[in-house]
Amino acid sequence: MAVLDYSHLSDDYDAKRYLSDTDRLVESLRMEAFMELLQLRSNMKVADIATGTGRGAIAMAAHVEHVTAVDGTPKMLEQAKTKAVEAGLSNIDFQLADAFALELPSEHFDLVIALNFLHLFLPVERQAKLVAQMARLVKPGGRLVIELDNALQGGPLGLLRKYFVHDLGYNFPWDIRRMMSPDLRIESVCGVLLPGVWRLHTLAPRLVFALARAAHYTPLLKYLTMRWFISARKVH
């Protein structure tokens, strides 16, 4: 499998995605859901697959023993390394790697994560190969947490985007089990961000945060959110 090269995006990747007021709000709601789901502990060893500019790795590093962060684009890793140094973090190991052929040790990590990544590799059968590769790294009893874009976000809105807009991949709820390897048991599906709700922030900020939290695990709402975080436990 060819590694996707994001070198052309690396210089301003964060600036284009996370620096406007709206983007910061959306990202804060996303990361709040993510960090709450992880249940990090100080003795944990974590792997961040496709770390990009290191946002997930850096967020976790202050709460765990060690983070191994891998990516296939050298320039992205340089950005991540610079940010880690600026944050005073010394417990992150950055490695250049192909997610389809990871050379990390099997059953070594308490937690493996993949953020904003699997949507690049539809169909589901291809995503399943990545999930199996990541599951290999997890200790028995440890967890894999992945992020997926929801094809049903907002109901018809998501279907229109999936089939008529030139955009990257979206998954249906029934894809989640199809991509899990036999040694993984899904523990939770956390919904993240109902479409357009953040536009109400200046008028009703409390409502925005209340709806964001309600969408995390409410059965109806979470399947209309823009994204999901899926937590799966390795059972053997």
PDB file of C-alpha atoms in Angstrom, residues 13 30 39 102-103 120 130-131 142 167 178 203 217:
ATOM      1  CA  TYR A  13      -2.167  22.225   8.185  1.00  0.00           C
ATOM      2  CA  ARG A  30     -14.182  17.072  19.653  1.00  0.00           C
ATOM      3  CA  GLN A  39      -9.661   7.135  30.482  1.00  0.00           C
ATOM      4  CA  LEU A 102       3.637  -1.120  11.111  1.00  0.00           C
ATOM      5  CA  GLU A 103       6.895  -2.445  12.545  1.00  0.00           C
ATOM      6  CA  LEU A 120      -9.046   8.070   3.658  1.00  0.00           C
ATOM      7  CA  LEU A 130      -5.791  -1.086   8.998  1.00  0.00           C
ATOM      8  CA  VAL A 131      -7.848  -1.923  12.074  1.00  0.00           C
ATOM      9  CA  GLY A 142      -6.194  -2.968  26.115  1.00  0.00           C
ATOM     10  CA  ASP A 167     -15.283  14.770  -0.512  1.00  0.00           C
ATOM     11  CA  ARG A 178     -17.597  -4.991   9.673  1.00  0.00           C
ATOM     12  CA  LEU A 203     -26.589  33.237  20.745  1.00  0.00           C
ATOM     13  CA  TYR A 217     -24.051   8.674  23.906  1.00  0.00           C
TER      14      TYR A 217
END
